XYZ file of C-alpha atoms in Angstrom:
290
model
C 0.012 -0.137 -0.256
C 1.032 3.631 -0.918
C 1.520 5.897 2.051
C -0.885 8.675 2.076
C 0.528 12.347 2.757
C -1.199 15.363 4.174
C 0.414 18.820 3.482
C 0.218 21.670 5.832
C 1.145 25.055 4.751
C 1.331 28.795 6.465
C 3.133 31.991 4.999
C 6.259 30.816 6.545
C 6.342 26.918 6.875
C 5.392 23.693 5.104
C 5.007 20.337 6.186
C 4.037 17.049 4.905
C 3.151 14.110 7.074
C 2.652 10.448 6.078
C -0.105 8.198 7.454
C 2.744 5.484 7.604
C 3.702 5.959 11.228
C 2.173 9.573 11.291
C 5.690 10.531 10.238
C 6.955 14.021 9.081
C 8.106 13.466 5.503
C 9.311 17.069 4.777
C 9.781 20.505 6.781
C 10.383 23.661 4.484
C 10.477 27.170 4.787
C 8.136 29.099 2.159
C 10.958 29.359 -0.143
C 11.831 25.601 -0.433
C 14.953 25.501 1.955
C 14.472 21.766 3.547
C 15.067 21.827 7.359
C 14.192 18.367 7.587
C 16.582 15.117 6.563
C 15.321 13.727 3.328
C 15.589 10.036 4.082
C 18.446 9.016 1.863
C 19.036 5.506 1.480
C 22.517 5.845 1.587
C 22.607 7.106 5.045
C 19.220 6.589 7.007
C 15.880 6.094 5.361
C 14.141 7.340 8.308
C 12.946 11.278 8.967
C 11.119 11.658 11.983
C 10.038 8.124 13.224
C 7.797 8.073 16.347
C 8.887 5.376 19.037
C 6.554 3.267 20.710
C 6.359 0.920 22.759
C 10.054 0.530 23.248
C 12.825 3.013 22.555
C 15.940 1.609 21.588
C 16.231 -2.180 21.516
C 15.162 -4.989 23.445
C 17.436 -7.878 24.632
C 17.447 -10.359 21.631
C 15.166 -8.051 19.960
C 12.517 -10.005 22.357
C 10.187 -7.987 24.818
C 7.894 -9.549 27.604
C 4.990 -8.395 29.469
C 4.659 -10.814 32.450
C 4.423 -14.457 30.836
C 3.476 -12.951 27.317
C 7.005 -12.866 24.999
C 7.250 -11.636 21.226
C 9.785 -10.291 19.070
C 10.028 -6.537 18.992
C 12.410 -4.569 16.432
C 14.159 -1.638 17.419
C 12.119 1.193 18.373
C 8.925 -0.629 18.416
C 6.230 -1.074 15.809
C 4.391 2.442 15.635
C 6.833 3.709 12.928
C 5.715 0.836 11.023
C 1.962 1.173 11.492
C -0.755 3.025 9.269
C -2.539 5.747 11.006
C -5.918 6.913 10.175
C -6.634 10.497 9.611
C -8.800 11.926 12.197
C -8.838 15.515 11.281
C -6.895 18.083 8.930
C -6.850 21.931 8.535
C -4.828 23.995 6.434
C -2.255 24.386 9.645
C -3.127 21.001 11.605
C -3.573 17.381 10.929
C -4.309 14.646 13.518
C -3.683 10.918 13.046
C -5.217 8.061 15.126
C -3.683 4.488 15.588
C -5.582 1.773 17.679
C -4.365 -1.495 18.851
C -5.378 -4.176 16.341
C -4.099 -8.019 16.105
C -1.034 -7.209 14.835
C -0.010 -4.965 17.392
C -1.482 -7.102 20.247
C 0.463 -10.140 18.990
C 3.659 -8.255 20.219
C 2.177 -5.940 22.715
C -0.831 -7.342 24.353
C -2.635 -4.150 25.086
C -5.461 -2.096 24.067
C -4.568 1.578 23.474
C -5.021 4.635 21.243
C -1.967 6.693 19.929
C -3.323 10.345 18.784
C -0.681 12.364 17.030
C -1.156 16.144 16.270
C 0.971 18.011 13.948
C 0.486 21.830 13.985
C 2.415 24.834 12.481
C 2.164 28.160 14.075
C 4.055 31.102 12.149
C 7.547 29.789 12.271
C 7.091 26.925 14.440
C 6.453 23.230 14.462
C 4.414 21.571 17.360
C 3.942 17.834 17.652
C 1.784 16.445 20.362
C 1.290 12.729 21.137
C -1.858 11.659 23.301
C -1.406 7.778 24.621
C -4.380 6.274 26.133
C -4.479 2.935 28.078
C -7.807 1.071 27.144
C -7.091 -2.058 28.609
C -8.164 -3.456 31.991
C -4.557 -3.449 33.529
C -1.839 -0.985 33.760
C 0.027 -0.716 30.453
C 4.186 -0.367 30.883
C 5.837 1.237 27.440
C 8.479 3.711 26.520
C 8.084 6.455 24.148
C 10.227 8.976 22.002
C 10.626 11.098 18.946
C 13.418 10.708 16.607
C 13.370 13.664 14.057
C 16.372 14.144 12.010
C 17.344 17.832 10.665
C 19.705 18.929 7.968
C 23.144 19.401 8.903
C 24.269 21.979 8.127
C 21.336 23.971 8.409
C 19.997 26.136 5.258
C 22.191 29.170 5.426
C 24.793 27.711 7.875
C 26.939 25.664 5.151
C 30.791 25.521 6.118
C 29.846 27.118 9.666
C 30.425 24.965 13.068
C 27.135 23.843 14.605
C 26.393 23.583 18.483
C 24.003 22.185 20.748
C 23.034 24.562 23.344
C 21.068 23.414 26.594
C 18.853 25.582 28.042
C 19.753 24.708 31.555
C 23.548 25.301 30.786
C 23.997 21.634 32.326
C 26.850 19.162 31.827
C 24.741 15.984 31.973
C 26.210 12.441 31.839
C 26.408 10.259 28.685
C 26.010 6.643 27.974
C 27.311 4.946 24.598
C 25.196 1.982 23.310
C 26.783 -1.452 23.402
C 25.326 -3.540 20.524
C 22.212 -1.283 21.061
C 22.058 -1.614 24.776
C 22.925 0.387 27.856
C 25.800 -0.841 29.478
C 26.928 0.156 33.210
C 29.583 2.576 32.323
C 28.886 6.152 32.898
C 30.740 8.720 30.709
C 31.573 12.231 31.106
C 29.817 14.727 29.956
C 30.697 16.374 26.526
C 29.034 19.459 27.116
C 30.694 22.509 28.686
C 28.353 24.831 30.449
C 25.535 23.664 28.179
C 27.395 23.979 25.044
C 28.492 21.361 22.383
C 30.200 21.597 19.427
C 28.849 19.080 17.098
C 31.355 17.043 14.780
C 31.008 14.060 12.676
C 33.544 11.866 14.459
C 31.504 12.216 17.759
C 29.234 9.548 16.184
C 31.412 6.873 15.288
C 30.492 5.162 18.262
C 26.836 5.183 17.684
C 24.414 7.908 19.681
C 25.336 10.248 22.456
C 22.756 9.246 25.310
C 21.957 11.720 28.253
C 19.587 9.554 30.568
C 18.960 12.929 32.796
C 19.701 16.337 33.433
C 19.532 18.073 29.712
C 16.582 20.082 30.651
C 13.372 20.475 28.743
C 14.864 22.812 25.987
C 17.941 23.307 23.491
C 18.713 25.083 20.364
C 20.737 23.556 17.660
C 22.311 25.507 14.946
C 24.777 28.242 14.659
C 25.356 30.761 17.273
C 24.094 34.254 15.817
C 23.135 32.148 12.588
C 20.385 29.705 11.517
C 18.994 27.800 14.510
C 16.112 25.418 15.815
C 15.010 26.245 19.126
C 13.174 23.136 21.143
C 10.774 22.595 23.919
C 10.101 19.365 25.252
C 7.143 18.260 27.348
C 7.258 15.029 29.367
C 10.547 13.698 27.729
C 13.511 13.528 30.505
C 15.852 11.847 28.083
C 17.881 12.959 25.157
C 19.905 11.460 22.576
C 21.770 12.944 19.618
C 22.721 10.795 16.754
C 24.148 10.779 13.191
C 26.063 8.580 11.024
C 29.493 9.507 10.454
C 29.813 12.236 7.714
C 26.148 11.862 7.229
C 24.288 15.241 6.273
C 21.975 14.995 9.562
C 21.562 15.436 13.127
C 18.840 13.612 15.134
C 17.585 15.429 18.011
C 15.669 12.670 20.135
C 13.539 13.319 23.182
C 12.489 10.398 25.343
C 10.500 9.043 28.132
C 12.034 5.674 28.122
C 15.597 3.874 27.187
C 17.045 1.133 25.678
C 17.030 -1.902 27.659
C 20.451 -2.642 29.783
C 22.927 -5.082 28.838
C 22.133 -8.482 30.459
C 18.621 -6.997 31.311
C 15.479 -8.892 31.557
C 12.948 -8.500 28.295
C 10.303 -7.077 30.827
C 9.160 -3.710 29.319
C 8.441 -2.429 32.981
C 12.042 -2.831 33.959
C 13.663 -0.868 30.932
C 15.263 2.337 32.377
C 12.621 5.343 32.611
C 9.843 3.069 31.446
C 6.155 4.199 32.290
C 3.299 2.623 33.665
C 0.088 4.105 32.447
C -2.993 3.400 34.672
C -6.204 1.824 33.613
C -8.120 4.507 31.547
C -5.023 6.560 31.812
C -3.716 8.923 29.239
C -0.486 10.711 28.942
C 0.797 13.553 26.702
C 4.362 13.943 25.260
C 5.391 17.079 22.645
C 7.891 18.824 21.317
C 7.942 22.557 19.795
C 10.675 23.675 17.395
C 10.654 27.336 16.386
C 12.674 27.777 12.916
C 15.127 30.471 13.181
C 16.323 30.980 9.622
């Protein structure tokens, strides 16, 4: 089945969203300058996948919920699920995914996920609501995984930074076969400031379990920038591939499993337990300063 696209546009921005994974496919200025990664298969075909019900890998790519065990690909199944378009205007669209036979085979819960994309002036606003419609508490992890142009339009040949709003120096971990090791590394930030260089991704993603705060700026100091604010997303990862022209800014609530950990979702770092009939909201806003 060929995915369907919804396009939103205002005087500053245009964005398109696929019903496959409710994933953004492009984010452009009115003059066509592209801010979102283009999905070139030579590097990485993703653009802005949504991660659920796990973030990262599971041990042996298998999860467990009580006695229920099933295969689970990295970052879960939502990014490969077809959503239903629930509402659309010139500046907003809302997609909905409900559990089905396929999802319940691997993740035995009844749930609903609602994804809303909105553009307001020069700001992209992405909101997700997850509802537990089962008769028991529901463990899961959730994350965003958007990739942005590096360099940003107008920033060619210039050094890009990530600047944390809280000016913190959060500790870092590096993945080991896609899992979280015990080793904690010193922060690469200095007073909340990190210069982004291609070689820093030779060992995969830079993951910050806590302390990175609720906002950051990516781009060139005094030049093109993206200003982010996060809602209910305490974990952060920065990722690219060596010499790839994109940077992923990944706010999460939930982490990859630890090395030698149980496959139980509830035992993953920063996992959530959503009560029966409970709902929880996650989101980020990105103000484009080009």
